[in-house]
CSV table of N, CA and C in Angstrom, one decimal:
chain,number,residue,atom,x,y,z
A,1,MET,N,11.4,1.3,14.3
A,1,MET,CA,11.0,0.3,12.9
A,1,MET,C,9.6,-0.4,13.0
A,2,LYS,N,9.4,-0.9,14.7
A,2,LYS,CA,8.1,-1.8,14.9
A,2,LYS,C,7.2,-0.7,14.2
A,3,LYS,N,7.3,0.3,14.5
A,3,LYS,CA,6.1,1.3,13.7
A,3,LYS,C,6.1,1.0,13.0
A,4,THR,N,6.9,1.8,12.1
A,4,THR,CA,6.8,1.4,10.5
A,4,THR,C,5.9,0.3,10.3
A,5,ALA,N,6.7,-1.2,10.5
A,5,ALA,CA,5.9,-2.6,10.4
A,5,ALA,C,4.4,-2.4,10.7
A,6,GLU,N,4.3,-2.0,11.4
A,6,GLU,CA,2.9,-1.8,11.6
A,6,GLU,C,1.8,-0.9,10.7
A,7,GLU,N,2.6,0.0,10.4
A,7,GLU,CA,1.6,0.9,9.7
A,7,GLU,C,1.6,0.4,8.4
A,8,LYS,N,2.8,-0.3,8.0
A,8,LYS,CA,2.9,-1.0,6.7
A,8,LYS,C,1.5,-2.2,6.6
A,9,GLU,N,1.6,-2.7,8.0
A,9,GLU,CA,0.7,-4.1,7.9
A,9,GLU,C,-0.9,-3.3,7.6
A,10,LYS,N,-1.2,-2.3,8.3
A,10,LYS,CA,-2.0,-1.3,8.3
A,10,LYS,C,-2.7,-1.2,7.3
A,11,PHE,N,-1.9,-0.6,6.3
A,11,PHE,CA,-1.9,-0.4,4.9
A,11,PHE,C,-2.8,-1.3,4.1
A,12,ILE,N,-1.6,-2.7,3.9
A,12,ILE,CA,-2.1,-3.3,3.5
A,12,ILE,C,-3.2,-3.7,3.8
A,13,ASN,N,-3.5,-4.3,5.2
A,13,ASN,CA,-5.1,-4.9,5.3
A,13,ASN,C,-6.2,-4.0,4.7
A,14,ALA,N,-6.2,-2.4,4.9
A,14,ALA,CA,-7.0,-1.7,4.3
A,14,ALA,C,-7.1,-1.9,3.0
A,15,PHE,N,-6.4,-1.7,2.7
A,15,PHE,CA,-6.1,-1.5,0.8
A,15,PHE,C,-6.5,-3.2,0.4
A,16,GLU,N,-6.4,-4.4,1.3
A,16,GLU,CA,-7.1,-5.6,0.5
A,16,GLU,C,-8.6,-5.5,0.7
A,17,LYS,N,-9.0,-5.0,1.9
A,17,LYS,CA,-10.3,-4.8,2.2
A,17,LYS,C,-10.9,-3.8,0.9
A,18,GLU,N,-10.4,-2.8,0.9
A,18,GLU,CA,-11.3,-2.1,0.1
A,18,GLU,C,-10.9,-2.4,-1.4
A,19,TYR,N,-10.3,-2.6,-1.7
A,19,TYR,CA,-10.2,-3.6,-3.0
A,19,TYR,C,-10.3,-4.7,-3.5
A,20,GLY,N,-9.8,-5.7,-2.8
A,20,GLY,CA,-10.3,-6.9,-3.0
A,20,GLY,C,-9.3,-7.4,-3.6
A,21,HIS,N,-8.1,-7.3,-3.8
A,21,HIS,CA,-6.9,-8.4,-4.3
A,21,HIS,C,-5.8,-8.1,-3.2
A,22,LYS,N,-4.8,-9.1,-3.3
A,22,LYS,CA,-4.1,-9.2,-2.3
A,22,LYS,C,-3.1,-8.4,-2.6
A,23,VAL,N,-2.4,-8.0,-1.3
A,23,VAL,CA,-0.8,-6.7,-2.3
A,23,VAL,C,0.5,-8.1,-2.0
A,24,VAL,N,1.1,-8.2,-3.1
A,24,VAL,CA,2.3,-8.4,-3.2
A,24,VAL,C,3.3,-7.5,-3.0
A,25,SER,N,3.4,-6.2,-2.9
A,25,SER,CA,4.8,-5.3,-2.9
A,25,SER,C,4.0,-3.6,-3.3
A,26,PHE,N,4.9,-3.0,-2.9
A,26,PHE,CA,4.0,-1.8,-3.1
A,26,PHE,C,5.9,-1.0,-3.1
A,27,GLU,N,5.2,0.2,-4.0
A,27,GLU,CA,6.7,1.0,-4.2
A,27,GLU,C,6.2,2.6,-4.2
A,28,LEU,N,7.2,3.2,-3.6
A,28,LEU,CA,6.8,4.8,-3.4
A,28,LEU,C,7.0,5.2,-5.2
A,29,ALA,N,6.3,6.3,-5.7
A,29,ALA,CA,6.6,6.5,-6.7
A,29,ALA,C,5.9,8.2,-6.7
A,30,GLU,N,6.2,8.9,-7.9
A,30,GLU,CA,5.6,10.2,-8.3
A,30,GLU,C,5.1,9.7,-9.7
A,31,LEU,N,3.9,10.1,-10.1
A,31,LEU,CA,3.2,10.1,-11.2
A,31,LEU,C,3.2,11.3,-11.8
A,32,LYS,N,3.9,11.3,-13.3
A,32,LYS,CA,3.9,12.8,-13.4
A,32,LYS,C,3.0,12.7,-14.8
A,33,ALA,N,2.2,13.4,-14.9
A,33,ALA,CA,1.5,13.4,-16.4
A,33,ALA,C,0.7,15.2,-17.0
A,34,SER,N,-0.1,15.1,-17.9
A,34,SER,CA,-0.5,16.5,-18.5
A,34,SER,C,-1.7,16.7,-17.5
A,35,SER,N,-2.0,17.4,-17.9
A,35,SER,CA,-3.2,17.9,-17.3
A,35,SER,C,-4.5,17.1,-17.8
A,36,ALA,N,-4.2,16.7,-19.0
A,36,ALA,CA,-5.2,16.6,-19.9
A,36,ALA,C,-5.9,14.8,-19.2
A,37,VAL,N,-4.6,13.7,-19.4
A,37,VAL,CA,-4.4,12.8,-18.7
A,37,VAL,C,-4.9,12.5,-17.0
A,38,PHE,N,-4.5,13.5,-16.3
A,38,PHE,CA,-5.0,13.5,-15.0
A,38,PHE,C,-6.1,13.5,-15.0
A,39,ASN,N,-7.2,14.3,-16.2
A,39,ASN,CA,-8.5,14.4,-16.0
A,39,ASN,C,-9.3,12.8,-16.6
A,40,VAL,N,-8.2,12.6,-17.7
A,40,VAL,CA,-8.9,11.1,-18.2
A,40,VAL,C,-9.0,10.0,-16.8
A,41,LEU,N,-7.7,10.2,-16.1
A,41,LEU,CA,-7.6,8.8,-14.9
A,41,LEU,C,-8.5,9.7,-14.0
A,42,LYS,N,-9.0,10.8,-13.8
A,42,LYS,CA,-9.7,10.9,-12.6
A,42,LYS,C,-9.1,11.5,-11.2
A,43,LEU,N,-7.5,11.5,-11.5
A,43,LEU,CA,-7.3,12.6,-10.4
A,43,LEU,C,-6.6,13.9,-10.2
A,44,ARG,N,-6.7,14.3,-9.2
A,44,ARG,CA,-6.6,15.4,-9.0
A,44,ARG,C,-5.0,15.9,-8.3
A,45,PRO,N,-4.5,16.5,-9.0
A,45,PRO,CA,-2.9,16.7,-8.4
A,45,PRO,C,-3.3,18.2,-7.8
A,46,GLN,N,-2.2,18.7,-6.8
A,46,GLN,CA,-2.2,19.8,-6.1
A,46,GLN,C,-1.8,20.6,-6.9
A,47,GLU,N,-2.7,22.2,-6.9
A,47,GLU,CA,-2.7,23.1,-7.7
A,47,GLU,C,-1.1,23.6,-8.2
A,48,ASN,N,-1.3,23.6,-9.6
A,48,ASN,CA,0.0,24.5,-10.5
A,48,ASN,C,1.1,23.1,-10.3
A,49,THR,N,0.8,21.9,-10.4
A,49,THR,CA,1.6,20.7,-10.4
A,49,THR,C,1.2,19.5,-11.3
A,50,ASP,N,2.1,19.3,-11.7
A,50,ASP,CA,1.8,18.2,-12.6
A,50,ASP,C,2.1,16.4,-12.2
A,51,PHE,N,2.1,16.4,-10.9
A,51,PHE,CA,2.6,15.3,-10.3
A,51,PHE,C,1.9,14.8,-9.3
A,52,ILE,N,1.8,13.7,-8.5
A,52,ILE,CA,1.1,13.1,-7.3
A,52,ILE,C,2.0,12.2,-6.5
A,53,TRP,N,2.6,12.2,-5.9
A,53,TRP,CA,3.1,11.7,-5.0
A,53,TRP,C,2.5,10.1,-4.5
A,54,GLY,N,2.9,9.0,-4.3
A,54,GLY,CA,2.0,7.8,-4.0
A,54,GLY,C,2.5,6.8,-3.8
A,55,LEU,N,1.6,5.7,-4.1
A,55,LEU,CA,2.4,4.2,-4.0
A,55,LEU,C,1.9,3.6,-5.3
A,56,VAL,N,2.7,2.9,-6.0
A,56,VAL,CA,2.5,1.9,-6.8
A,56,VAL,C,2.0,0.9,-5.9
A,57,VAL,N,0.9,-0.1,-6.0
A,57,VAL,CA,0.8,-1.2,-5.3
A,57,VAL,C,0.5,-2.0,-6.1
A,58,PHE,N,1.5,-3.0,-6.3
A,58,PHE,CA,1.4,-4.9,-6.9
A,58,PHE,C,0.5,-5.3,-6.2
A,59,CYS,N,-0.4,-5.9,-6.7
A,59,CYS,CA,-1.6,-7.1,-6.5
A,59,CYS,C,-1.6,-8.6,-7.2
A,60,LYS,N,-2.1,-9.1,-6.4
A,60,LYS,CA,-2.5,-10.3,-7.5
A,60,LYS,C,-3.2,-10.3,-8.5
A,61,GLY,N,-3.5,-9.8,-9.7
A,61,GLY,CA,-4.3,-9.6,-10.5
A,61,GLY,C,-4.6,-7.9,-10.8
A,62,GLY,N,-3.5,-7.1,-10.2
A,62,GLY,CA,-3.7,-6.2,-10.7
A,62,GLY,C,-2.7,-5.0,-10.3
A,63,ILE,N,-2.7,-3.7,-10.8
A,63,ILE,CA,-1.4,-2.5,-10.4
A,63,ILE,C,-2.5,-1.6,-10.1
A,64,TYR,N,-2.2,-1.1,-9.1
A,64,TYR,CA,-2.6,0.5,-8.9
A,64,TYR,C,-1.5,1.3,-8.2
A,65,PHE,N,-2.5,2.8,-8.6
A,65,PHE,CA,-1.4,3.9,-7.9
A,65,PHE,C,-2.6,4.2,-6.8
A,66,TYR,N,-2.2,4.5,-5.6
A,66,TYR,CA,-2.6,5.0,-4.1
A,66,TYR,C,-2.1,6.3,-4.3
A,67,SER,N,-2.7,7.4,-3.7
A,67,SER,CA,-2.0,8.8,-3.3
A,67,SER,C,-2.8,9.1,-2.0
A,68,PHE,N,-2.0,9.1,-0.8
A,68,PHE,CA,-2.8,9.4,0.6
A,68,PHE,C,-3.4,10.6,0.4
A,69,ALA,N,-4.0,11.2,1.1
A,69,ALA,CA,-4.5,12.6,1.4
A,69,ALA,C,-3.4,13.1,2.0
A,70,GLN,N,-3.4,14.6,0.9
A,70,GLN,CA,-1.8,15.1,1.6
A,70,GLN,C,-2.4,16.4,2.5
A,71,ASP,N,-2.5,16.4,3.7
A,71,ASP,CA,-2.9,17.1,4.9
A,71,ASP,C,-1.8,17.9,5.8
A,72,ASN,N,-1.2,18.9,5.9
A,72,ASN,CA,0.1,19.4,6.7
A,72,ASN,C,-1.2,20.4,7.7
A,73,PHE,N,-0.2,21.1,8.2
A,73,PHE,CA,-0.7,22.7,9.2
A,73,PHE,C,-1.2,23.3,8.5
A,74,LEU,N,-0.3,23.9,7.2
A,74,LEU,CA,-0.4,25.0,6.5
A,74,LEU,C,-1.7,24.7,5.1
A,75,SER,N,-1.7,23.9,4.8
A,75,SER,CA,-3.0,23.3,3.9
A,75,SER,C,-4.2,23.0,4.6
A,76,PHE,N,-3.9,23.0,6.2
A,76,PHE,CA,-5.4,22.5,6.5
A,76,PHE,C,-5.7,23.8,7.2
A,77,TYR,N,-5.0,24.6,7.5
A,77,TYR,CA,-5.6,26.2,8.1
A,77,TYR,C,-6.0,27.0,6.7
A,78,VAL,N,-5.2,27.1,5.3
A,78,VAL,CA,-5.7,27.3,4.3
A,78,VAL,C,-7.0,26.9,3.7
A,79,ARG,N,-7.1,25.6,3.9
A,79,ARG,CA,-8.6,25.2,3.4
A,79,ARG,C,-9.3,25.0,4.3
A,80,LYS,N,-9.4,25.6,5.7
A,80,LYS,CA,-10.6,26.0,6.4
A,80,LYS,C,-10.6,27.3,6.4
A,81,SER,N,-9.7,28.2,6.2
A,81,SER,CA,-10.0,29.8,6.1
A,81,SER,C,-10.5,29.8,4.6
A,82,THR,N,-10.4,29.5,3.7
A,82,THR,CA,-10.9,29.9,2.3
A,82,THR,C,-11.9,29.0,2.1
A,83,GLY,N,-12.3,28.0,2.7
A,83,GLY,CA,-13.3,27.0,2.2
A,83,GLY,C,-13.4,25.4,1.5
A,84,ALA,N,-12.1,25.7,1.0
A,84,ALA,CA,-11.7,24.7,-0.1
A,84,ALA,C,-12.3,23.0,0.3
A,85,GLU,N,-12.3,22.2,-0.1
A,85,GLU,CA,-12.9,21.1,-0.1
A,85,GLU,C,-11.6,20.5,0.4
A,86,GLU,N,-11.9,19.4,1.6
A,86,GLU,CA,-10.5,18.6,2.0
A,86,GLU,C,-10.1,17.7,1.1
A,87,ASP,N,-9.0,17.1,1.0
A,87,ASP,CA,-8.1,16.5,0.1
A,87,ASP,C,-8.2,15.3,0.8
A,88,VAL,N,-8.3,14.3,-0.1
A,88,VAL,CA,-9.0,13.0,-0.2
A,88,VAL,C,-7.6,12.0,-0.3
A,89,ALA,N,-7.8,10.8,-0.3
A,89,ALA,CA,-6.7,9.7,-0.9
A,89,ALA,C,-7.4,9.6,-2.3
A,90,GLN,N,-6.5,9.2,-3.4
A,90,GLN,CA,-6.8,8.9,-4.8
A,90,GLN,C,-6.3,7.7,-5.1
A,91,CYS,N,-7.2,6.9,-5.8
A,91,CYS,CA,-6.7,5.3,-6.5
A,91,CYS,C,-7.1,5.3,-8.0
A,92,ILE,N,-6.5,4.9,-8.5
A,92,ILE,CA,-6.9,4.3,-9.7
A,92,ILE,C,-6.5,2.6,-10.0
A,93,SER,N,-6.8,2.0,-11.0
A,93,SER,CA,-6.3,0.8,-11.5
A,93,SER,C,-5.6,1.0,-12.5
A,94,LEU,N,-4.1,1.1,-12.7
A,94,LEU,CA,-3.6,1.0,-14.3
A,94,LEU,C,-3.9,-0.1,-14.9
A,95,SER,N,-4.0,-1.1,-14.1
A,95,SER,CA,-4.4,-2.8,-15.1
A,95,SER,C,-5.6,-2.3,-15.6
A,96,ARG,N,-6.7,-1.7,-15.4
A,96,ARG,CA,-8.0,-1.8,-15.9
A,96,ARG,C,-8.0,-0.4,-17.0
A,97,LEU,N,-6.7,0.3,-16.9
A,97,LEU,CA,-6.6,1.0,-18.5
A,97,LEU,C,-5.8,0.5,-19.6
A,98,ASN,N,-5.5,-1.1,-19.3
A,98,ASN,CA,-4.8,-1.9,-20.2
A,98,ASN,C,-3.3,-1.1,-20.6
A,99,CYS,N,-2.7,-0.6,-19.4
A,99,CYS,CA,-1.6,0.0,-19.5
A,99,CYS,C,-0.3,-1.0,-20.3
A,100,THR,N,0.4,-0.5,-21.4
A,100,THR,CA,1.8,-1.0,-21.4
A,100,THR,C,3.1,0.0,-20.7
A,101,PHE,N,3.7,-0.7,-19.9
A,101,PHE,CA,4.8,-0.5,-19.0
A,101,PHE,C,5.9,-0.8,-19.9
A,102,LYS,N,7.2,0.1,-19.9
A,102,LYS,CA,8.4,-0.4,-20.6
A,102,LYS,C,9.1,1.4,-19.7
A,103,ILE,N,10.4,0.8,-19.6
A,103,ILE,CA,11.8,1.7,-19.7
A,103,ILE,C,12.2,2.5,-20.7
A,104,PRO,N,12.0,3.6,-20.7
A,104,PRO,CA,12.3,4.4,-21.9
A,104,PRO,C,13.8,4.2,-22.3
A,105,ASP,N,13.8,4.4,-23.7
A,105,ASP,CA,15.2,4.3,-24.2
A,105,ASP,C,16.0,4.8,-23.7
A,106,ARG,N,17.5,4.4,-23.6
A,106,ARG,CA,18.6,4.8,-23.0
A,106,ARG,C,19.3,5.7,-24.0
A,107,HIS,N,20.2,7.0,-23.4
A,107,HIS,CA,20.6,7.9,-24.0
A,107,HIS,C,22.0,8.2,-23.8
A,108,PHE,N,22.9,8.7,-24.6
A,108,PHE,CA,24.5,8.2,-23.7
A,108,PHE,C,24.5,9.3,-23.1
A,109,LEU,N,24.0,10.7,-22.9
A,109,LEU,CA,23.7,11.4,-22.4
A,109,LEU,C,23.3,11.4,-20.9
A,110,ASP,N,22.4,10.3,-20.8
A,110,ASP,CA,21.8,9.9,-19.2
A,110,ASP,C,22.3,10.1,-18.1
A,111,PHE,N,23.8,10.1,-18.2
A,111,PHE,CA,24.2,10.5,-16.8
A,111,PHE,C,24.2,11.9,-16.5
A,112,LEU,N,24.3,12.8,-17.3
A,112,LEU,CA,23.5,13.8,-16.7
A,112,LEU,C,22.3,14.4,-15.9
A,113,PHE,N,21.4,13.0,-15.8
A,113,PHE,CA,20.0,13.1,-15.3
A,113,PHE,C,19.7,12.1,-14.8
A,114,PRO,N,20.5,12.0,-13.4
A,114,PRO,CA,20.1,10.6,-12.6
A,114,PRO,C,18.7,10.0,-12.9
A,115,ARG,N,17.8,10.9,-12.5
A,115,ARG,CA,16.2,10.3,-12.1
A,115,ARG,C,16.0,9.0,-13.3
A,116,LYS,N,16.3,9.8,-14.5
A,116,LYS,CA,15.9,9.2,-15.7
A,116,LYS,C,16.3,7.4,-15.6
A,117,LYS,N,17.0,7.0,-14.3
A,117,LYS,CA,17.4,5.4,-14.1
A,117,LYS,C,16.1,5.4,-13.3
A,118,HIS,N,15.0,6.1,-13.0
A,118,HIS,CA,14.0,5.4,-12.3
A,118,HIS,C,12.8,5.5,-12.6
A,119,ILE,N,12.6,6.0,-13.9
A,119,ILE,CA,11.5,6.4,-15.0
A,119,ILE,C,10.7,5.1,-15.4
A,120,ILE,N,9.6,4.8,-15.4
A,120,ILE,CA,8.9,3.8,-15.9
A,120,ILE,C,7.3,4.5,-16.9
A,121,LYS,N,7.6,4.4,-18.3
A,121,LYS,CA,6.5,5.0,-18.9
A,121,LYS,C,5.6,4.1,-19.2
A,122,ALA,N,4.2,4.7,-19.3
A,122,ALA,CA,2.8,4.0,-19.3
A,122,ALA,C,1.7,4.2,-20.3
A,123,CYS,N,1.5,3.8,-21.1
A,123,CYS,CA,1.0,3.9,-22.3
A,123,CYS,C,-0.2,3.8,-22.4
A,124,PHE,N,-1.4,4.2,-22.9
A,124,PHE,CA,-3.0,3.3,-22.8
A,124,PHE,C,-3.8,4.5,-23.6
A,125,THR,N,-4.7,4.2,-23.8
A,125,THR,CA,-5.6,4.7,-24.9
A,125,THR,C,-6.9,4.9,-24.3
A,126,ASP,N,-7.6,5.9,-24.1
A,126,ASP,CA,-8.5,6.2,-23.7
A,126,ASP,C,-9.8,6.0,-23.7
A,127,GLU,N,-11.0,6.1,-23.5
A,127,GLU,CA,-12.5,5.7,-23.8
A,127,GLU,C,-12.7,6.5,-25.8
A,128,ASN,N,-12.2,7.2,-25.6
A,128,ASN,CA,-12.4,8.0,-27.1
A,128,ASN,C,-11.6,7.7,-28.0
A,129,LYS,N,-10.6,6.6,-27.7
A,129,LYS,CA,-9.5,6.4,-28.4
A,129,LYS,C,-8.0,7.1,-28.8
A,130,ASN,N,-8.1,7.8,-27.8
A,130,ASN,CA,-6.6,9.1,-27.9
A,130,ASN,C,-5.6,8.3,-27.2
A,131,SER,N,-4.5,8.5,-27.7
A,131,SER,CA,-3.4,7.9,-26.8
A,131,SER,C,-2.8,9.0,-26.0
A,132,CYS,N,-2.5,8.0,-24.6
A,132,CYS,CA,-2.5,8.8,-23.7
A,132,CYS,C,-1.1,8.1,-23.0
A,133,SER,N,0.0,8.9,-22.5
A,133,SER,CA,0.7,8.6,-21.4
A,133,SER,C,1.0,9.1,-19.8
A,134,LEU,N,2.1,8.5,-19.3
A,134,LEU,CA,2.3,9.0,-18.0
A,134,LEU,C,3.6,8.7,-17.4
A,135,GLU,N,4.4,9.0,-16.7
A,135,GLU,CA,5.4,8.7,-16.1
A,135,GLU,C,5.4,8.3,-14.6
A,136,LEU,N,6.1,7.0,-14.2
A,136,LEU,CA,6.4,7.1,-13.1
A,136,LEU,C,8.1,7.2,-12.5
A,137,TYR,N,7.8,8.0,-11.7
A,137,TYR,CA,9.1,8.3,-10.8
A,137,TYR,C,9.6,7.2,-10.0
A,138,MET,N,10.3,6.1,-9.8
A,138,MET,CA,10.3,5.3,-9.2
A,138,MET,C,11.4,5.7,-8.2
A,139,ASN,N,10.9,5.0,-6.8
A,139,ASN,CA,12.1,5.4,-5.4
A,139,ASN,C,13.3,4.9,-6.0
A,140,LYS,N,13.0,3.4,-6.3
A,140,LYS,CA,14.1,2.4,-6.5
A,140,LYS,C,14.3,2.6,-8.2
A,141,LYS,N,15.3,2.1,-8.8
A,141,LYS,CA,15.4,2.3,-10.2
A,141,LYS,C,14.9,1.6,-11.1
A,142,ALA,N,14.4,2.0,-12.2
A,142,ALA,CA,13.3,1.3,-12.8
A,142,ALA,C,13.7,0.1,-13.4
A,143,THR,N,15.0,-0.7,-13.6
A,143,THR,CA,15.2,-1.8,-13.8
A,143,THR,C,15.1,-2.8,-12.4
A,144,ASP,N,15.0,-2.3,-11.4
A,144,ASP,CA,14.5,-3.1,-10.3
A,144,ASP,C,13.1,-3.6,-10.0
A,145,VAL,N,12.2,-3.2,-10.5
A,145,VAL,CA,11.5,-3.3,-10.2
A,145,VAL,C,10.2,-3.3,-11.6
A,146,ILE,N,10.3,-3.2,-12.7
A,146,ILE,CA,9.6,-2.9,-14.1
A,146,ILE,C,9.3,-4.8,-14.1
A,147,ASN,N,10.1,-5.9,-13.5
A,147,ASN,CA,9.4,-6.8,-13.4
A,147,ASN,C,7.8,-7.3,-12.5
A,148,TYR,N,7.8,-6.2,-11.6
A,148,TYR,CA,6.7,-6.2,-10.6
A,148,TYR,C,5.2,-5.8,-11.8
A,149,PHE,N,5.6,-5.0,-12.6
A,149,PHE,CA,4.9,-4.3,-13.7
A,149,PHE,C,4.2,-6.0,-14.6
A,150,THR,N,4.7,-6.6,-14.6
A,150,THR,CA,4.6,-7.6,-15.8
A,150,THR,C,4.1,-9.1,-15.3
A,151,ILE,N,4.6,-9.2,-13.9
A,151,ILE,CA,3.9,-10.3,-13.4
A,151,ILE,C,2.4,-9.7,-12.3
A,152,SER,N,2.2,-8.4,-12.0
A,152,SER,CA,0.7,-8.3,-11.6
A,152,SER,C,-0.4,-8.5,-12.6
A,153,LEU,N,0.0,-7.8,-13.7
A,153,LEU,CA,-1.2,-7.7,-14.7
A,153,LEU,C,-1.9,-9.5,-15.2
């Protein structure tokens, strides 16, 4: 447990130093979007996927999505043998996109889809005035963390 607390503190200190905002909290999440939205966000999911795992970082004055470099033994070996570029950490400011965050409307059949309780939908407009959206599948229930989104903006 001590190691986990040390790693958490190390991440918080590094994040605050890099981005200049005091971290209030962070939550594990999966960011799911279309390839067009990933292009707008300048995020790169792993090949043939429509999601990125990472942390939603709530700061005083901003909300970020931070994805760690995804390197394991197999991906390292494949990358070295094919000459593919190294996987790097990715971070975007959801606040700068002027996202609106909401919990999707509930349906009476939601009990068939338990993950739906964890979704927070974010909508924003890109520089060409196109409407874009993404979904954050939070580790905790959406109702437990939605207030962090309004407090950090």
